[in-house]
Coordinates of C-alpha atoms in Angstrom, one line a residue:
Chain C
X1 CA 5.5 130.2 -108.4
X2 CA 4.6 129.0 -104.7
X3 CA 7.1 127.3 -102.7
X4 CA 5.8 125.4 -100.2
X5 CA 6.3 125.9 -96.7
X6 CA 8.4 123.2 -95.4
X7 CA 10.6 123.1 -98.7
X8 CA 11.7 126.9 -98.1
X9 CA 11.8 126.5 -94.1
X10 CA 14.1 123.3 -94.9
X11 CA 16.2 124.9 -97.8
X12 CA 16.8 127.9 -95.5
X13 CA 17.7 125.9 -92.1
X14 CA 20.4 123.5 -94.6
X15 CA 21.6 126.9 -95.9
X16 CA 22.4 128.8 -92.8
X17 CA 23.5 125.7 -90.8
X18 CA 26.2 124.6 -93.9
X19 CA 27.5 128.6 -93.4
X20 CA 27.7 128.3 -89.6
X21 CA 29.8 125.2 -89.9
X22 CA 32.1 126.7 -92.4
X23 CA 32.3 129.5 -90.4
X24 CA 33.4 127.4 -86.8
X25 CA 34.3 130.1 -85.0
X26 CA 31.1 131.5 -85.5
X27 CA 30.4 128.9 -83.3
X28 CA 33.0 128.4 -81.0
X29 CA 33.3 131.6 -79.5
X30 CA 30.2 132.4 -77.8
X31 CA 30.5 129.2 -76.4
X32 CA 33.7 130.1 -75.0
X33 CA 32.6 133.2 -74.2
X34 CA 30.0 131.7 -71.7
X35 CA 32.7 129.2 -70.1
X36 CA 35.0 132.6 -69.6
X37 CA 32.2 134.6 -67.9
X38 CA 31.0 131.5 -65.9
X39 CA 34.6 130.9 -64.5
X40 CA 35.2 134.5 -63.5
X41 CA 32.8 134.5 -60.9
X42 CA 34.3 132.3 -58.9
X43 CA 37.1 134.6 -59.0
X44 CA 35.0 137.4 -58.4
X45 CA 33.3 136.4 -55.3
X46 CA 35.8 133.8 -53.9
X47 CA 36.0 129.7 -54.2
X48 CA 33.8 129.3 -51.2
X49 CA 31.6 126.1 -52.2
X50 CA 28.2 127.8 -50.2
X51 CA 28.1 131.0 -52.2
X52 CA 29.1 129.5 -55.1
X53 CA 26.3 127.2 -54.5
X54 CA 23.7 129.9 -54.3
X55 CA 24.8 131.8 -57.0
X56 CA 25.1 129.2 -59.6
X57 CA 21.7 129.6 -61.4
X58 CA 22.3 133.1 -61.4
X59 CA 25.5 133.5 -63.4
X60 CA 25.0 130.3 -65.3
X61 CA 21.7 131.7 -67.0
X62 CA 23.3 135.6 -67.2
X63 CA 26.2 134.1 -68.6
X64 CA 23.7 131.8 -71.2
X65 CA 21.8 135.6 -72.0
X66 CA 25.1 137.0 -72.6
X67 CA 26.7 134.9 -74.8
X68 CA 23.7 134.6 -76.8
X69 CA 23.6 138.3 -77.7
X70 CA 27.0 138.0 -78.5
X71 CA 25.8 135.4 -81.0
X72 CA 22.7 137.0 -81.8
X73 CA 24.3 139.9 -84.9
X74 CA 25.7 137.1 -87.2
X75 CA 21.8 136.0 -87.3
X76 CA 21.0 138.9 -90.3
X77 CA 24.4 140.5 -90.6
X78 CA 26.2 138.7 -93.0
X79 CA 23.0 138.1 -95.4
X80 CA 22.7 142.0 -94.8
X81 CA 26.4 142.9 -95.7
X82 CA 26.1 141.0 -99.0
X83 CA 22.6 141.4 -99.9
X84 CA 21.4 137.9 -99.5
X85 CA 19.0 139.1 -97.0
X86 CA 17.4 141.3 -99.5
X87 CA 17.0 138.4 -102.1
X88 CA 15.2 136.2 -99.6
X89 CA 12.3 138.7 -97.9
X90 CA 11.7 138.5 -102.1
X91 CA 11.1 134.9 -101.7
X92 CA 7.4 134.0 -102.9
X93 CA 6.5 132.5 -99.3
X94 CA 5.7 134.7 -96.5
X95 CA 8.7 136.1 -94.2
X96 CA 7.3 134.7 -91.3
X97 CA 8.6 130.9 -92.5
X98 CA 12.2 132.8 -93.4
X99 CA 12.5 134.3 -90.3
X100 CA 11.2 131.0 -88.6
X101 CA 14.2 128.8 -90.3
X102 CA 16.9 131.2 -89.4
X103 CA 16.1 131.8 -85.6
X104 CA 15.5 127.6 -85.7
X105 CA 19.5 127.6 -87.4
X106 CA 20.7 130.2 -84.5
X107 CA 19.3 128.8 -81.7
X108 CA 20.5 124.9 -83.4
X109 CA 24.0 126.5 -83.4
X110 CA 24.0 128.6 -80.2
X111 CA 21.3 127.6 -77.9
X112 CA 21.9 123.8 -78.2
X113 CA 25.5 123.6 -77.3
X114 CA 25.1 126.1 -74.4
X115 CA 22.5 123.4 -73.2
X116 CA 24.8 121.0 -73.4
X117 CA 27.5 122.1 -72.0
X118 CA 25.9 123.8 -68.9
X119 CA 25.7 120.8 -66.5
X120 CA 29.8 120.8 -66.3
X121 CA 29.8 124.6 -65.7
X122 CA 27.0 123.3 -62.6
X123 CA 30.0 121.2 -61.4
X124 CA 32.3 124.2 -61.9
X125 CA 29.9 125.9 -60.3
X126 CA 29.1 123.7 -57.5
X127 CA 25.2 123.5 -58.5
X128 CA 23.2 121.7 -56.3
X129 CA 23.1 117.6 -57.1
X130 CA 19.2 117.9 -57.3
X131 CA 19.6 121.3 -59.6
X132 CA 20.7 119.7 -63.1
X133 CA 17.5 118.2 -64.6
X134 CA 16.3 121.7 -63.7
X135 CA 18.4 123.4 -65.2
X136 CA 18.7 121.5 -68.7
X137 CA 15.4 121.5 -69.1
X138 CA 15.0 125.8 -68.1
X139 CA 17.8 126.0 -70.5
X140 CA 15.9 123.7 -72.9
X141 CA 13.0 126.0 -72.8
X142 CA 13.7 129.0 -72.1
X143 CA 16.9 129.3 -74.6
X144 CA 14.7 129.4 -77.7
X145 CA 12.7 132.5 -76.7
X146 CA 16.3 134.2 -75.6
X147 CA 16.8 133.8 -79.5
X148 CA 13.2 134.2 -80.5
X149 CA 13.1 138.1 -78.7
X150 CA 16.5 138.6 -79.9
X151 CA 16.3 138.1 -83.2
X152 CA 13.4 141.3 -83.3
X153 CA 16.5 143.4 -81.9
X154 CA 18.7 142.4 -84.8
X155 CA 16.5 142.9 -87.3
X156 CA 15.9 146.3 -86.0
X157 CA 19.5 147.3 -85.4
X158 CA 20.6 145.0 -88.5
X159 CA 20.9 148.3 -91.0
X160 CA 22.9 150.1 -88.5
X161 CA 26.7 150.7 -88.4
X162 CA 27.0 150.7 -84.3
X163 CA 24.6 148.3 -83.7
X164 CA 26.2 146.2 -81.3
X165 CA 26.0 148.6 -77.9
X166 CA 22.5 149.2 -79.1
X167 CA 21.2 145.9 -79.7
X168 CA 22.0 144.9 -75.6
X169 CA 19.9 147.8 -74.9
X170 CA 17.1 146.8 -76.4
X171 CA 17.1 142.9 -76.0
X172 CA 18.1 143.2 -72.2
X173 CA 15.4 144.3 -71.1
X174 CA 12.8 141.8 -72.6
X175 CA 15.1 138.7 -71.5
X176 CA 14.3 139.5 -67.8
X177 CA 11.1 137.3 -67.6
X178 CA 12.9 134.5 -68.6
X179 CA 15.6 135.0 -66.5
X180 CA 13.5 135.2 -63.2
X181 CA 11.5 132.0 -64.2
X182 CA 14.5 130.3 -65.1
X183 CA 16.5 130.8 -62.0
X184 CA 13.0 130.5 -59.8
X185 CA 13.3 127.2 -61.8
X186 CA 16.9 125.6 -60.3
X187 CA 15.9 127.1 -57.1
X188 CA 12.8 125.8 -56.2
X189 CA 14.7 122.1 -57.6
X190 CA 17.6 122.6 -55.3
X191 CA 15.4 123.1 -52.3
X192 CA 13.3 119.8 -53.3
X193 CA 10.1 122.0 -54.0
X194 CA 8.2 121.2 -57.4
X195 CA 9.3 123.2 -60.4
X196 CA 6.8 122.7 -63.1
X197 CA 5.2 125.8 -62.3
X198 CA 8.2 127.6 -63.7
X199 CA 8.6 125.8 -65.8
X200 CA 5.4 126.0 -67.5
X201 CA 5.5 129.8 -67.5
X202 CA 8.5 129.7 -69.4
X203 CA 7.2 127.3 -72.0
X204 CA 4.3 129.7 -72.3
X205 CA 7.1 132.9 -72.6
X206 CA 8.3 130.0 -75.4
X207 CA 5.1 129.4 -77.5
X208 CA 4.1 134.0 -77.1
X209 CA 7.4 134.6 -78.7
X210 CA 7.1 131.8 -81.2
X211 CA 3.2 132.9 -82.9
X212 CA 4.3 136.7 -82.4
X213 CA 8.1 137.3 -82.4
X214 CA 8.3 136.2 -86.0
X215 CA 5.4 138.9 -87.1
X216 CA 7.6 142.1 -85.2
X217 CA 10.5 140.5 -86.7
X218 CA 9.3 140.6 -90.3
X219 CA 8.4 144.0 -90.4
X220 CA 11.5 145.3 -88.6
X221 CA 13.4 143.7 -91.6
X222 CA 11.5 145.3 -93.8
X223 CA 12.2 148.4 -92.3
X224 CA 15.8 147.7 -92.2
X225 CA 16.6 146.9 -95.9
X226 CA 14.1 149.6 -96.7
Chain B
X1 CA -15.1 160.9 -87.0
X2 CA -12.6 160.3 -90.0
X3 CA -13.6 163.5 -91.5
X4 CA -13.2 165.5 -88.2
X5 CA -9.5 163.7 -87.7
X6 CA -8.6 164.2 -91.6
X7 CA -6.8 167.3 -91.5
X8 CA -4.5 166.8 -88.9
X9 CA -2.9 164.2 -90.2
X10 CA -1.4 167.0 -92.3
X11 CA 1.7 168.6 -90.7
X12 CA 0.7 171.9 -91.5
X13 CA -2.2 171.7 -89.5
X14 CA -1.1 169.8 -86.8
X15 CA 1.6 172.3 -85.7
X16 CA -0.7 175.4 -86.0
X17 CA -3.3 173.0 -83.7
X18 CA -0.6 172.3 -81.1
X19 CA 0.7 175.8 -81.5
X20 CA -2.6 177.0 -80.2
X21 CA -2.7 174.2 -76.9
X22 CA 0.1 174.6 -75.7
X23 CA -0.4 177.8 -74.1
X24 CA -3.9 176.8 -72.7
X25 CA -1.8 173.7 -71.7
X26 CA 0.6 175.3 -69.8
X27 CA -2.0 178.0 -67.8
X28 CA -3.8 175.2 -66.7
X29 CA -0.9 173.0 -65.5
X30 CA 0.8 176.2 -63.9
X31 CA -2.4 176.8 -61.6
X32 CA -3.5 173.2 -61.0
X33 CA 0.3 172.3 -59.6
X34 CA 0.4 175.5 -57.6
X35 CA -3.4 174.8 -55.9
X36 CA -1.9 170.4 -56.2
X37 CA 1.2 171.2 -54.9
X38 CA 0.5 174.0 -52.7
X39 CA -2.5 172.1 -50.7
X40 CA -0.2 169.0 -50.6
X41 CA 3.0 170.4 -49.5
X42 CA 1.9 172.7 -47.3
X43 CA -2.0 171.9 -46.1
X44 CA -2.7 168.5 -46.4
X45 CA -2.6 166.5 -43.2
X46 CA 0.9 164.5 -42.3
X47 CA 0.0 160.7 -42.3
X48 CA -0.1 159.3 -38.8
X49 CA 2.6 156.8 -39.6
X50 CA 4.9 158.4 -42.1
X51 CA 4.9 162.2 -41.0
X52 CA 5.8 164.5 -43.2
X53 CA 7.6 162.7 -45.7
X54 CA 4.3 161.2 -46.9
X55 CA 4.2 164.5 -48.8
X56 CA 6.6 163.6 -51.7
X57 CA 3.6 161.2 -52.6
X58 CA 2.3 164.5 -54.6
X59 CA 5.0 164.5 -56.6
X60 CA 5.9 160.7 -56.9
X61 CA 2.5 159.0 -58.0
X62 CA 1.4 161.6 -60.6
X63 CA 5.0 161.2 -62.2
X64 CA 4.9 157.2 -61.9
X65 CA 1.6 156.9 -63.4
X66 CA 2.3 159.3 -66.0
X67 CA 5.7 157.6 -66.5
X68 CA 3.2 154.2 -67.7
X69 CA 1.1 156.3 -69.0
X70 CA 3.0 157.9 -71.8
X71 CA 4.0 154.6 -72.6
X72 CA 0.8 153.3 -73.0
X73 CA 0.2 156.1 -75.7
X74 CA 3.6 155.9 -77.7
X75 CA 3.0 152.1 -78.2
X76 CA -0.8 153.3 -79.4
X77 CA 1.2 155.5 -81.0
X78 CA 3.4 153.7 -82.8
X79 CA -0.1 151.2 -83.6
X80 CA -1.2 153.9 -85.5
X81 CA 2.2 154.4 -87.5
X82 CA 2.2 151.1 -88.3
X83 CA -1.0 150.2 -89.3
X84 CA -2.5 153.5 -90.8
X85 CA 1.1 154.7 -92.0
X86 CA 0.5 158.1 -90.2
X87 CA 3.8 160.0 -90.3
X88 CA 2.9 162.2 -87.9
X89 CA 2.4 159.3 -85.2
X90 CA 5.9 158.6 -85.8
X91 CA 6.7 162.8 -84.9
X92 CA 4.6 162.0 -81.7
X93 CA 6.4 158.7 -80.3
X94 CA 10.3 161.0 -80.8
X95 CA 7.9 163.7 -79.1
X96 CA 6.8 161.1 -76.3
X97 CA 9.7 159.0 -75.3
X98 CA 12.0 161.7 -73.7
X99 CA 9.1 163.0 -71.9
X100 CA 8.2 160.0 -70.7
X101 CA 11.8 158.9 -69.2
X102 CA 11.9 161.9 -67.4
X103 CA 8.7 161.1 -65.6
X104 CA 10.4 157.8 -65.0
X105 CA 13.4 159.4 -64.0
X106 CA 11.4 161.2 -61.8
X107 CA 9.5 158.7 -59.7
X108 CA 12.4 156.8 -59.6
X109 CA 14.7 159.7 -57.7
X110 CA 11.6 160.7 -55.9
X111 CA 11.2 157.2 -55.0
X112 CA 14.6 157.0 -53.6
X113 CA 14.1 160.0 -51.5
X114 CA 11.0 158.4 -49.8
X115 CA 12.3 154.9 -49.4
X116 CA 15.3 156.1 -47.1
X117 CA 13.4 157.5 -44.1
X118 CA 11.0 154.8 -44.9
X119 CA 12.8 151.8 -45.7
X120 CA 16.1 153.5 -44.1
X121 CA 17.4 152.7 -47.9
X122 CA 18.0 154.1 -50.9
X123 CA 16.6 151.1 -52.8
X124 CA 15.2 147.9 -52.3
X125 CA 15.2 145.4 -55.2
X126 CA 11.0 145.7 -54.8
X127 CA 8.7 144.9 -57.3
X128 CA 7.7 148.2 -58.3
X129 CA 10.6 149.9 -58.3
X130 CA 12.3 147.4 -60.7
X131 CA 9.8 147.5 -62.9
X132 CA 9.7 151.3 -62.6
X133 CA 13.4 150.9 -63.4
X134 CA 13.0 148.4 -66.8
X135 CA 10.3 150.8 -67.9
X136 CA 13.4 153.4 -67.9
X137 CA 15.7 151.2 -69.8
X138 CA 12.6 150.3 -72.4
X139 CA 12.5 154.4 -72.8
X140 CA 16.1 154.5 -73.4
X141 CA 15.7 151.8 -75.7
X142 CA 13.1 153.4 -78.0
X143 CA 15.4 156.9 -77.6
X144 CA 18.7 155.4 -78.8
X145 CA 17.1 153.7 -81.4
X146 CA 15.7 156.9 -83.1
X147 CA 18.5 158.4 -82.4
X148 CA 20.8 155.8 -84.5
X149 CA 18.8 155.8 -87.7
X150 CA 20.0 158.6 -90.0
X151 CA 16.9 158.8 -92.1
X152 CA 14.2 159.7 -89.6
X153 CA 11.9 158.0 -91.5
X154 CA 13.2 154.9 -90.8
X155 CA 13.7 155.9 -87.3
X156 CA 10.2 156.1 -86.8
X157 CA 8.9 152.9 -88.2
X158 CA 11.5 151.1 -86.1
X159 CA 10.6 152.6 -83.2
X160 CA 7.1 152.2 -83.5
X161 CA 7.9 148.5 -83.7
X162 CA 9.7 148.9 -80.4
X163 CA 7.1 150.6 -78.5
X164 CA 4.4 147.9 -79.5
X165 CA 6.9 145.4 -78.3
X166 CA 8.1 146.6 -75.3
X167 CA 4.3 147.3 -74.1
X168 CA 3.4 143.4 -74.3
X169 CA 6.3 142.7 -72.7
X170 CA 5.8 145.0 -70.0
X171 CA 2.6 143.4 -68.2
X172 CA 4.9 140.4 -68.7
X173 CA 7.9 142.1 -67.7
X174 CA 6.0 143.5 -64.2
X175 CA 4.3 140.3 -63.3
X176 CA 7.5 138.3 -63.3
X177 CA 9.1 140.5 -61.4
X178 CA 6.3 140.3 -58.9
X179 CA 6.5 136.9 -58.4
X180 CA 10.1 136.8 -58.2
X181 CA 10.3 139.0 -55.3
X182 CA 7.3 137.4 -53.4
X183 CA 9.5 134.4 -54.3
X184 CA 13.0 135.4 -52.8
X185 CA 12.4 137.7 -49.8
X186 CA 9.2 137.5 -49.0
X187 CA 7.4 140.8 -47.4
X188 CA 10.5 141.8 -45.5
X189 CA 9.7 145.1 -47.2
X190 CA 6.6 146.4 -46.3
X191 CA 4.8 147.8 -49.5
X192 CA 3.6 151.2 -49.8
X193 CA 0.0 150.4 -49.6
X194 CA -2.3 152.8 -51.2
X195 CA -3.8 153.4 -47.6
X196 CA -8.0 154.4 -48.1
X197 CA -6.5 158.2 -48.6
X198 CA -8.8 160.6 -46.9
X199 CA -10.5 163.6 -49.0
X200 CA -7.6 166.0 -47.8
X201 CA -5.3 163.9 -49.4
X202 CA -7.6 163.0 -52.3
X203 CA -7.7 166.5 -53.5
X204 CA -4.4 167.3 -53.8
X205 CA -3.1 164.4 -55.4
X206 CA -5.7 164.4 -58.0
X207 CA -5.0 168.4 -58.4
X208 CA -1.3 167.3 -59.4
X209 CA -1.8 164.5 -60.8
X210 CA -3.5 166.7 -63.3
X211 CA -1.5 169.3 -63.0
X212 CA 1.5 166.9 -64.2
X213 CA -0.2 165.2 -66.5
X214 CA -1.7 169.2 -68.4
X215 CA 2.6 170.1 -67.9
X216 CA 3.2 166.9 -69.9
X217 CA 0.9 167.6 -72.7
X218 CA 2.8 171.1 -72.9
X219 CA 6.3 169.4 -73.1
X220 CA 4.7 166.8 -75.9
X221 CA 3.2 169.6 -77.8
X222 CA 6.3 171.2 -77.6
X223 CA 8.9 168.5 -78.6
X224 CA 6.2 167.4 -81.6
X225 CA 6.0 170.7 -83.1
X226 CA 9.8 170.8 -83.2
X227 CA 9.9 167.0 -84.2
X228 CA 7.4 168.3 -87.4
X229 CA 9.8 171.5 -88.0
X230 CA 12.4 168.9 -88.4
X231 CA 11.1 166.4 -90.4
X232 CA 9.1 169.1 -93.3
X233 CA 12.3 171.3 -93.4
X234 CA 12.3 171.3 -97.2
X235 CA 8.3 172.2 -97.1
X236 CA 7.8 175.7 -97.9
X237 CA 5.9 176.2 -95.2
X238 CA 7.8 175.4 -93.1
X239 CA 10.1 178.3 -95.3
X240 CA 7.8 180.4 -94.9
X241 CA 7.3 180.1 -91.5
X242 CA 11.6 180.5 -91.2
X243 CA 11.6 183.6 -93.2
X244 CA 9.0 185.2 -90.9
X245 CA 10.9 184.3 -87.9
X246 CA 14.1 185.8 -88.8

């Protein structure tokens, strides 16, 4: 029997997305997590409003890296732990359109609220006024490849008792491009210079990871569940 | 060509092959870093604008090119693994990785030790050198992850994965970080540029470069006969080959 495409991709983003709302905490805490690591900062390196000011992309967008890996495990784990995971690379429709669904179901649960609630960490923060369209729209962008690269270090590491440590090793390291463009990004807007530049490099990290990411993923998987 | 590569996809073979280079490895590495070094250390001209401690380029370049170069060949490496199924690649990329960090280890310490008379410090966030550094923490990477699968096996067709993603990231990974130092500072830090090295120079440098690059082949040869030992210990060669030894 062939399912089609969209039917599995849809039946597979419903299924993880009803999980991750029964599951709220799932949710909630690495979106706490980045408000925690956001506010320390200002702690760290003291309330003064210019330093704050320059460092705000910075710590906003390590703060958005960080958080996501925290989210990243429960993107294979569970269906790992009880098998499910198995049960769907059997599906009869290529493992591309699996992975796909779940990384669009991660990012719609972790990505999107960190988007959203980024501008009032700016205040916190004391972004530059001309930073925040910037910065939405780098977060826009570029969040989506932090889970699209992330997900190839789960899959890897997904088999693996101590995974955790491990999987920051691995995924660190690749997030850095869009890191640099992302920051470049809020810079350049906060100093009135155009952005799109960035911005467009980013989308381009975007659409890479989005034709290949998917492929590396796949076969990691199938390494992992042997 | 596919009937002159056949046999060494067998373990068997390959060890007895390596078994063989390695010693012509190492005689030629030994005498082309002592001519290399020698010339460059103690012969070669000082440069007219960093003195003597231009000399530590002998030992710097030849370990950071080898550094990307090793990489280059475990992600070809793990290509091969992946798409041909070729165990063996999978024995080389283990073989390759530590190797390869070292060399990166290397050029990053040696590095160090050139920038502070130069820059007058210890490191400067410059392009190179944090790209030099990422490449170390890709290494690590691909190490820790053999290291965490049980079945080795396993190991190997996850970090071939690695390896063929981190090298398209890397080009990626070294072109951002270009840009973003061009973007923040500027040339405050004046690059190390290649200058138009005269013969004297030349010579050397592509003695050791060689020199290194023979001394790394040993070390591979070395770790990937131990990596095959490893792997084929229920073989009976690989008895056989135990119960001669003791």
């Amino acid at each position: 029997m062939q399912l089609s495409y969209r039917r599995a991709f849809s039946t597979i983003l419903k299924r993880d997305l009803v999980i991750a709302f029964r599951h709220r905490d799932d949710i909630l805490n690495p979106i706490l997590f980045f408000i925690i690591v956001v506010s320390l900062f200002p702690l760290g390196v003291g309330p003064a409003a210019n330093t704050l000011m320059k460092i705000a992309p910075g710590v906003i967008w390590v703060a958005a890296l960080l958080s996501t890996l925290l989210s990243l495990e429960r993107l294979f784990k569970h269906d790992y732990n009880d098998g499910s995971l198995e049960q769907l690379l059997l599906m009869p429709c290529p493992t591309f359109v699996l992975v796909l669904a779940k990384i669009t179901a991660h990012w719609l649960i972790t990505g999107l609220p960190l988007i959203i609630i980024a501008p009032f960490l700016g205040v916190l923060l004391n972004l530059h006024q001309d930073s925040y369209v910037a910065l939405m729209l780098s977060l826009l962008l570029g969040t989506p490849v932090l889970s699209l690269l992330g997900a190839i270090g789960v899959a890897l590491t997904v088999g693996l008792k101590k995974g955790g440590v491990l999987l920051s090793l691995l995924v660190l390291p690749l997030y850095i491009p869009v890191l640099i463009f992302a920051t470049g990004a809020i810079d350049a807007a906060s100093m009135n210079l155009p952005y799109n530049g960035h911005l467009a490099i980013i989308a381009a990290l975007f659409f890479g990871s989005l034709t290949l990411a998917p492929f590396a993923v796949g076969s990691a998987l199938k390494v992992s569940t042997n | 060509m596919w009937k002159w590569l056949h046999p060494y996809a067998n373990p068997e073979v390959s060890y007895h092959f390596t078994g063989k280079l390695i010693p012509w490895f190492a005689i030629i590495s030994a005498i082309l870093l002592t001519v290399g070094l020698g010339m460059g250390l103690l012969y070669s001209p000082a440069d007219y604008q960093q003195g003597n401690s231009v000399r530590i380029f002998y030992l710097h370049v030849p370990a950071a090119m080898l550094s990307m170069g090793l990489y280059l060949g475990m992600a070809i490496a793990g290509l091969t693994a992946l798409v041909w199924q070729m165990k063996l690649a999978e024995s080389s990329i283990a073989a390759l990785a530590p190797v390869g960090a070292t060399f990166t280890a290397i050029a990053l310490l040696t590095g160090a030790a050139w920038g502070k008379p130069m820059w007058g410090a210890w490191w400067v966030w410059d392009a190179r050198l944090t790209s030099e550094l990422i490449l170390l923490f890709l290494y690590f990477g691909v190490m820790a992850l053999q290291n965490a699968f049980e079945d080795k096996a396993l190991a190997g067709k996850a970090a071939s994965i690695l390896a063929l993603v981190g090298v398209i990231n890397l080009p990626i990974i070294h072109y951002s970080v270009e840009w973003w130092n061009t973007l923040h500072q500027g040339a405050t830090v004046s690059k190390f540029e290649k200058p138009s090295m005269s013969i004297d120079m030349l010579r050397p440098f592509l003695l050791s470069l060689f020199g290194f690059a023979f001394l790394a082949g040993t070390l591979v040869c070395m770790r990937f006969r131990a990596e095959i030992i490893e792997r084929n210990s229920m073989r009976p060669w690989v008895k056989a080959l135990a119960k001669e030894h003791n």
